[in-house]
CSV table of C-alpha atoms and ligand atoms in Angstrom, one decimal:
chain,number,residue,atom,x,y,z
A,1,MET,CA,-34.2,152.8,163.8
A,2,ARG,CA,-37.1,154.4,162.0
A,3,LEU,CA,-39.8,151.7,162.5
A,4,LYS,CA,-38.8,150.2,165.8
A,5,ASP,CA,-41.4,147.6,167.0
A,6,LYS,CA,-44.0,148.6,164.4
A,7,ILE,CA,-46.1,145.7,163.3
A,8,VAL,CA,-45.9,145.6,159.5
A,9,VAL,CA,-47.8,143.4,157.1
A,10,VAL,CA,-46.2,143.0,153.7
A,11,THR,CA,-48.1,141.1,151.0
A,12,GLY,CA,-46.3,139.3,148.2
A,13,ALA,CA,-43.2,139.2,150.3
A,14,GLY,CA,-41.7,136.1,148.8
A,15,ALA,CA,-39.9,137.8,145.9
A,16,GLY,CA,-38.9,141.1,144.2
A,17,ILE,CA,-40.0,144.4,145.7
A,18,GLY,CA,-42.0,142.7,148.5
A,19,LYS,CA,-39.0,140.7,149.7
A,20,SER,CA,-36.8,143.8,149.7
A,21,ILE,CA,-39.5,145.8,151.7
A,22,ALA,CA,-39.7,143.0,154.3
A,23,GLU,CA,-35.9,143.0,154.7
A,24,VAL,CA,-35.4,146.8,154.8
A,25,PHE,CA,-38.3,147.3,157.2
A,26,ALA,CA,-36.8,144.6,159.5
A,27,ASN,CA,-33.5,146.4,159.4
A,28,GLU,CA,-35.4,149.5,160.5
A,29,GLY,CA,-36.7,147.7,163.6
A,30,ALA,CA,-40.1,146.6,162.4
A,31,ILE,CA,-41.7,143.3,163.3
A,32,VAL,CA,-42.4,142.1,159.8
A,33,LEU,CA,-45.4,139.8,159.0
A,34,ALA,CA,-44.2,138.6,155.6
A,35,SER,CA,-47.1,137.0,153.7
A,36,SER,CA,-46.9,135.1,150.4
A,37,ARG,CA,-49.1,132.7,148.5
A,38,ARG,CA,-46.5,129.9,148.9
A,39,ALA,CA,-44.5,129.0,152.0
A,40,VAL,CA,-41.7,127.8,149.7
A,41,THR,CA,-40.9,131.5,148.8
A,42,GLY,CA,-42.2,133.3,151.8
A,43,GLN,CA,-40.9,131.2,154.7
A,44,PRO,CA,-37.2,131.7,153.7
A,45,VAL,CA,-37.7,135.4,153.7
A,46,ALA,CA,-38.9,135.4,157.3
A,47,ASP,CA,-36.2,132.8,158.3
A,48,GLN,CA,-33.4,134.9,156.8
A,49,ILE,CA,-34.6,138.1,158.6
A,50,ASN,CA,-34.7,136.2,161.9
A,51,GLU,CA,-31.3,134.6,161.3
A,52,SER,CA,-29.7,138.0,160.7
A,53,GLY,CA,-31.1,139.5,164.0
A,54,GLY,CA,-34.4,141.0,162.8
A,55,LYS,CA,-37.9,140.0,163.7
A,56,ALA,CA,-40.3,138.4,161.2
A,57,ASP,CA,-43.1,135.8,160.9
A,58,PHE,CA,-44.4,134.1,157.8
A,59,PHE,CA,-48.1,133.8,156.9
A,60,THR,CA,-49.7,132.2,153.8
A,61,CYS,CA,-52.0,134.6,152.1
A,62,ASP,CA,-53.5,134.8,148.6
A,63,VAL,CA,-54.7,138.4,148.7
A,64,SER,CA,-57.6,137.6,146.2
A,65,ASN,CA,-59.0,135.1,148.8
A,66,GLU,CA,-61.0,136.8,151.6
A,67,ILE,CA,-60.6,133.8,153.9
A,68,ASP,CA,-56.8,134.0,153.6
A,69,VAL,CA,-56.8,137.8,154.2
A,70,LYS,CA,-59.1,137.4,157.2
A,71,ASN,CA,-56.9,134.7,158.7
A,72,LEU,CA,-53.7,136.8,158.1
A,73,MET,CA,-55.2,139.9,159.9
A,74,GLU,CA,-56.7,137.8,162.7
A,75,GLN,CA,-53.2,136.3,163.4
A,76,ALA,CA,-51.7,139.8,163.3
A,77,GLU,CA,-54.1,140.9,166.0
A,78,ILE,CA,-53.9,137.7,168.2
A,79,LYS,CA,-50.1,137.2,168.0
A,80,TYR,CA,-48.9,140.8,167.7
A,81,GLY,CA,-51.7,143.1,168.9
A,82,GLY,CA,-52.7,144.5,165.5
A,83,VAL,CA,-51.3,146.1,162.4
A,84,ASP,CA,-49.5,149.5,162.4
A,85,VAL,CA,-48.4,149.5,158.8
A,86,LEU,CA,-49.8,147.6,155.8
A,87,VAL,CA,-47.8,147.4,152.5
A,88,ASN,CA,-50.1,146.2,149.8
A,89,ASN,CA,-47.4,145.0,147.4
A,90,ALA,CA,-48.8,141.7,145.9
A,91,GLY,CA,-49.5,142.1,142.3
A,92,VAL,CA,-49.6,140.5,138.9
A,93,ASN,CA,-48.3,142.0,135.8
A,94,PHE,CA,-50.3,141.5,132.6
A,95,VAL,CA,-49.7,141.9,128.8
A,96,LYS,CA,-52.3,141.1,126.2
A,97,SER,CA,-54.0,143.3,123.6
A,98,PHE,CA,-57.4,144.7,124.7
A,99,THR,CA,-59.5,142.6,122.2
A,100,GLU,CA,-57.8,139.4,123.5
A,101,VAL,CA,-58.5,140.1,127.2
A,102,THR,CA,-61.0,137.5,128.5
A,103,PRO,CA,-63.3,138.0,131.4
A,104,ALA,CA,-61.1,135.5,133.3
A,105,ASP,CA,-58.0,137.5,132.6
A,106,TRP,CA,-59.8,140.7,133.8
A,107,ASP,CA,-61.0,139.0,137.0
A,108,ARG,CA,-57.6,137.6,137.8
A,109,VAL,CA,-55.8,140.9,137.6
A,110,ILE,CA,-58.5,143.0,139.2
A,111,ASN,CA,-59.0,140.5,142.0
A,112,THR,CA,-55.3,140.5,142.9
A,113,ASP,CA,-54.2,144.1,142.2
A,114,LEU,CA,-57.3,146.0,143.2
A,115,ARG,CA,-59.6,143.8,145.2
A,116,GLY,CA,-56.7,142.4,147.1
A,117,THR,CA,-55.6,145.9,148.1
A,118,TYR,CA,-59.2,146.7,149.2
A,119,LEU,CA,-59.5,143.4,151.2
A,120,CYS,CA,-56.2,143.7,153.1
A,121,SER,CA,-56.9,147.4,153.8
A,122,TRP,CA,-60.5,146.8,155.0
A,123,TYR,CA,-59.3,144.3,157.6
A,124,ALA,CA,-56.2,146.2,158.6
A,125,VAL,CA,-58.0,149.6,159.0
A,126,LYS,CA,-60.3,148.0,161.7
A,127,GLN,CA,-57.2,147.3,163.8
A,128,MET,CA,-55.6,150.7,163.1
A,129,LEU,CA,-58.8,152.4,164.2
A,130,LYS,CA,-58.6,150.5,167.5
A,131,LYS,CA,-54.9,151.4,167.8
A,132,GLY,CA,-55.5,155.0,167.0
A,133,SER,CA,-53.0,155.3,164.1
A,134,GLY,CA,-51.7,153.6,161.0
A,135,SER,CA,-50.0,153.9,157.6
A,136,ILE,CA,-51.0,152.1,154.4
A,137,ILE,CA,-48.7,152.0,151.4
A,138,ASN,CA,-50.2,150.8,148.2
A,139,ILE,CA,-47.6,149.7,145.6
A,140,THR,CA,-49.0,150.9,142.2
A,141,SER,CA,-47.1,151.7,139.1
A,142,VAL,CA,-46.0,154.4,136.6
A,143,HIS,CA,-49.0,153.1,134.7
A,144,THR,CA,-51.0,155.4,137.0
A,145,LYS,CA,-49.6,158.4,135.1
A,146,ALA,CA,-49.5,157.0,131.5
A,147,CYS,CA,-50.3,153.7,130.0
A,148,LEU,CA,-48.7,151.1,127.7
A,149,PRO,CA,-50.6,149.3,125.0
A,150,GLY,CA,-51.6,145.8,126.1
A,151,ALA,CA,-52.1,146.4,129.8
A,152,SER,CA,-55.7,147.3,130.2
A,153,PRO,CA,-56.7,145.2,133.2
A,154,TYR,CA,-53.4,146.2,135.0
A,155,ASP,CA,-53.9,149.9,134.2
A,156,ALA,CA,-57.5,149.8,135.4
A,157,ALA,CA,-56.5,148.0,138.6
A,158,LYS,CA,-53.6,150.3,139.4
A,159,TRP,CA,-55.5,153.5,138.6
A,160,GLY,CA,-58.3,152.1,140.8
A,161,VAL,CA,-55.8,151.6,143.7
A,162,VAL,CA,-54.8,155.3,143.4
A,163,GLY,CA,-58.5,156.2,143.6
A,164,LEU,CA,-59.0,153.9,146.6
A,165,SER,CA,-55.9,155.4,148.3
A,166,LYS,CA,-57.2,159.0,147.9
A,167,SER,CA,-60.7,158.0,149.0
A,168,MET,CA,-59.4,156.2,152.1
A,169,ALA,CA,-56.9,159.0,152.8
A,170,VAL,CA,-59.6,161.7,153.0
A,171,GLU,CA,-62.0,159.5,155.0
A,172,LEU,CA,-59.4,158.3,157.5
A,173,ALA,CA,-57.2,161.4,158.0
A,174,SER,CA,-59.1,162.5,161.0
A,175,ARG,CA,-58.5,159.1,162.6
A,176,ASN,CA,-54.7,159.4,162.2
A,177,ILE,CA,-54.5,156.8,159.4
A,178,ARG,CA,-52.5,157.8,156.4
A,179,VAL,CA,-52.9,156.1,153.0
A,180,ASN,CA,-50.5,156.7,150.1
A,181,ALA,CA,-49.7,155.1,146.7
A,182,LEU,CA,-46.1,154.4,145.7
A,183,SER,CA,-45.6,154.0,142.0
A,184,PRO,CA,-42.4,152.3,140.8
A,185,GLY,CA,-40.9,152.7,137.4
A,186,LEU,CA,-39.0,149.9,135.9
A,187,ILE,CA,-37.4,147.9,138.7
A,188,ASP,CA,-34.9,145.1,138.7
A,189,THR,CA,-37.2,142.1,139.5
A,190,LYS,CA,-38.7,139.2,137.5
A,191,ILE,CA,-40.4,141.9,135.2
A,192,TRP,CA,-37.0,143.2,134.1
A,193,ASP,CA,-35.6,139.7,133.6
A,194,ASP,CA,-38.6,139.0,131.3
A,195,ILE,CA,-38.0,142.2,129.3
A,196,LYS,CA,-34.4,141.4,128.8
A,197,ALA,CA,-35.2,137.8,127.8
A,198,ALA,CA,-37.7,139.1,125.2
A,199,ALA,CA,-35.3,141.6,123.7
A,200,PRO,CA,-33.4,140.9,120.4
A,201,ASP,CA,-30.1,141.6,122.1
A,202,ILE,CA,-29.0,143.2,125.4
A,203,ASP,CA,-27.4,146.3,123.8
A,204,THR,CA,-30.6,147.2,121.9
A,205,CYS,CA,-32.6,146.6,125.1
A,206,MET,CA,-30.3,148.8,127.3
A,207,ALA,CA,-30.2,151.6,124.7
A,208,PHE,CA,-34.0,151.7,124.5
A,209,TRP,CA,-34.4,151.9,128.2
A,210,LYS,CA,-31.6,154.3,128.7
A,211,ALA,CA,-33.3,156.7,126.3
A,212,ASN,CA,-36.7,156.2,128.0
A,213,ILE,CA,-35.5,156.6,131.6
A,214,PRO,CA,-33.8,160.0,132.2
A,215,MET,CA,-31.6,158.5,134.9
A,216,GLY,CA,-30.4,155.9,132.4
A,217,ARG,CA,-30.9,152.8,134.4
A,218,VAL,CA,-33.6,150.6,136.0
A,219,GLY,CA,-34.3,151.0,139.7
A,220,THR,CA,-33.5,148.6,142.5
A,221,PRO,CA,-36.1,146.9,144.8
A,222,GLU,CA,-34.2,148.7,147.7
A,223,GLU,CA,-35.0,152.1,146.2
A,224,ILE,CA,-38.7,151.3,146.4
A,225,ALA,CA,-38.3,149.8,149.9
A,226,TYR,CA,-36.6,153.0,151.3
A,227,THR,CA,-39.4,155.1,149.9
A,228,ALA,CA,-41.9,152.8,151.6
A,229,VAL,CA,-39.9,153.2,154.9
A,230,PHE,CA,-40.3,156.9,154.6
A,231,LEU,CA,-44.1,156.6,154.0
A,232,ALA,CA,-44.4,154.2,156.9
A,233,SER,CA,-42.5,156.4,159.3
A,234,ASP,CA,-43.4,159.6,161.1
A,235,GLU,CA,-41.0,161.4,158.7
A,236,SER,CA,-43.9,161.5,156.3
A,237,SER,CA,-46.5,162.5,159.0
A,238,TYR,CA,-48.1,165.2,156.8
A,239,ILE,CA,-48.3,163.1,153.7
A,240,THR,CA,-51.6,161.3,152.8
A,241,GLY,CA,-53.4,160.7,149.6
A,242,ALA,CA,-50.2,161.1,147.6
A,243,ASN,CA,-49.0,159.1,144.7
A,244,ILE,CA,-45.2,159.1,145.0
A,245,LEU,CA,-43.4,158.2,141.7
A,246,VAL,CA,-40.0,156.4,142.1
A,247,ASP,CA,-39.2,156.1,138.4
A,248,GLY,CA,-35.8,157.7,137.6
A,249,GLY,CA,-37.7,160.5,135.8
A,250,MET,CA,-39.5,158.2,133.4
A,251,THR,CA,-43.0,159.9,133.7
A,252,SER,CA,-41.5,163.4,133.5
A,253,GLN,CA,-40.2,162.9,130.0
A,254,LEU,CA,-42.6,163.6,127.1
A,255,ILE,CA,-40.5,161.9,124.4
A,256,SER,CA,-37.1,160.4,124.5
A,257,ASN,CA,-35.4,162.1,121.5
A,258,GLU,CA,-35.9,165.2,119.2
A,259,PRO,CA,-36.8,163.8,115.8
A,260,TYR,CA,-34.9,166.7,114.2
A,261,GLU,CA,-33.0,169.8,115.4
A,262,SER,CA,-35.3,172.3,116.7
A,263,GLU,CA,-34.7,176.1,116.7
A,264,VAL,CA,-37.3,176.5,119.5
A,265,LEU,CA,-34.7,175.1,121.8
A,266,GLU,CA,-32.4,178.1,121.0
A,267,GLY,CA,-35.2,180.4,122.0
A,268,ASN,CA,-35.8,181.8,118.5
B,301,NAD,N1,-40.8,145.5,138.9
B,301,NAD,C1,-41.3,146.6,138.3
B,301,NAD,O1,-40.8,147.1,137.4
B,301,NAD,C2,-42.7,147.2,138.8
B,301,NAD,C3,-43.1,148.4,138.2
B,301,NAD,C4,-44.3,148.9,138.7
B,301,NAD,C5,-45.0,148.3,139.7
B,301,NAD,N2,-44.6,147.1,140.2
B,301,NAD,C6,-45.5,146.5,141.2
B,301,NAD,O2,-44.7,146.2,142.3
B,301,NAD,C7,-45.3,145.1,143.0
B,301,NAD,C8,-44.3,143.9,143.2
B,301,NAD,O3,-43.9,143.5,141.9
B,301,NAD,P1,-42.4,142.8,141.6
B,301,NAD,O4,-41.8,143.5,140.5
B,301,NAD,O5,-41.7,142.6,142.8
B,301,NAD,O6,-42.9,141.4,141.0
B,301,NAD,P2,-42.7,140.0,141.4
B,301,NAD,O7,-43.5,139.1,140.5
B,301,NAD,O8,-41.3,139.7,141.7
B,301,NAD,O9,-43.4,140.0,142.8
B,301,NAD,C9,-44.8,140.0,142.9
B,301,NAD,C10,-45.2,139.2,144.2
B,301,NAD,O10,-46.6,139.2,144.3
B,301,NAD,C11,-47.0,137.9,144.6
B,301,NAD,N3,-48.4,137.7,144.2
B,301,NAD,C12,-49.0,137.6,143.0
B,301,NAD,N4,-50.3,137.4,143.1
B,301,NAD,C13,-50.6,137.3,144.4
B,301,NAD,C14,-51.7,137.0,145.2
B,301,NAD,N5,-52.9,136.8,144.6
B,301,NAD,N6,-51.6,136.9,146.5
B,301,NAD,C15,-50.5,137.1,147.2
B,301,NAD,N7,-49.3,137.4,146.5
B,301,NAD,C16,-49.4,137.4,145.2
B,301,NAD,C17,-46.1,137.0,143.8
B,301,NAD,O11,-46.1,135.7,144.3
B,301,NAD,C18,-44.8,137.7,144.0
B,301,NAD,O12,-44.2,137.3,145.2
B,301,NAD,C19,-46.5,144.6,142.1
B,301,NAD,O13,-47.7,145.2,142.7
B,301,NAD,C20,-46.2,145.3,140.8
B,301,NAD,O14,-47.3,145.6,140.0
B,301,NAD,C21,-43.4,146.5,139.8
């Protein structure tokens, strides 16, 4: 077991990638403090882990609400002796053209995706400093390498999280606290369901994404979770300030197809 008895807080653990991180971390021996805005989604995740022999507890937490975050971290210290690993996973996706973005839209996305990461980290780091070590994993996005039209608050938030990760990494390295960003590509969660539902037909949808993801498929939440396990464990003991892309090659590809046959490819 790679995370035996580590106290791990996972935010947004009620669904998608966060749920998978909670489950995979528990399988690796972690005591998972699964937090979610709503008990109706978060509590069953903790219950299911406990029923299958793992250890988990559920806490209600909206990461954009400082009182919730403070309560979550206080409970982590009182009940479990403090946080060893924090996975800042909670996030909202967002699609609207830049000129349509309202200040309320901006605040909602930034408050969850960027400020929420700052708030959880701020409280967790105080406990990690007392414990003498820690690992923070910030779930960002391939949007931290290149952007899509219509995602300006999301892009700003996720790029901000990478900056925060690097800043914290250099400041906290001497205190044995590592901070890394983990950037998923297209992963099979509600986001992928929404993309498929909006497509004219499934064949067109699959052909488009196959061309745009060199590995030819979307990723699974478990593939993100196993990378997070690596970043949480001592196996990554010399990695801090990194932004690890888990994207099937998506951000390594300049364009998906040659528009015409190119002699340059033949070396002429
Ligand atoms: N699925 C993808 O393709 C993909 C790609 C890149 C990045 N990501 C990132 O991965 C993370 C998880 O996304 P997902 O795909 O599992 O989506 P999801 O919608 O299934 O899960 C997001 C979770 O965050 C929670 N959440 C939202 N706002 C919150 C708040 N204020 N406080 C607490 N929890 C809150 C939601 O309730 C949900 O449980 C997000 O940060 C997202 O930006 C996902």
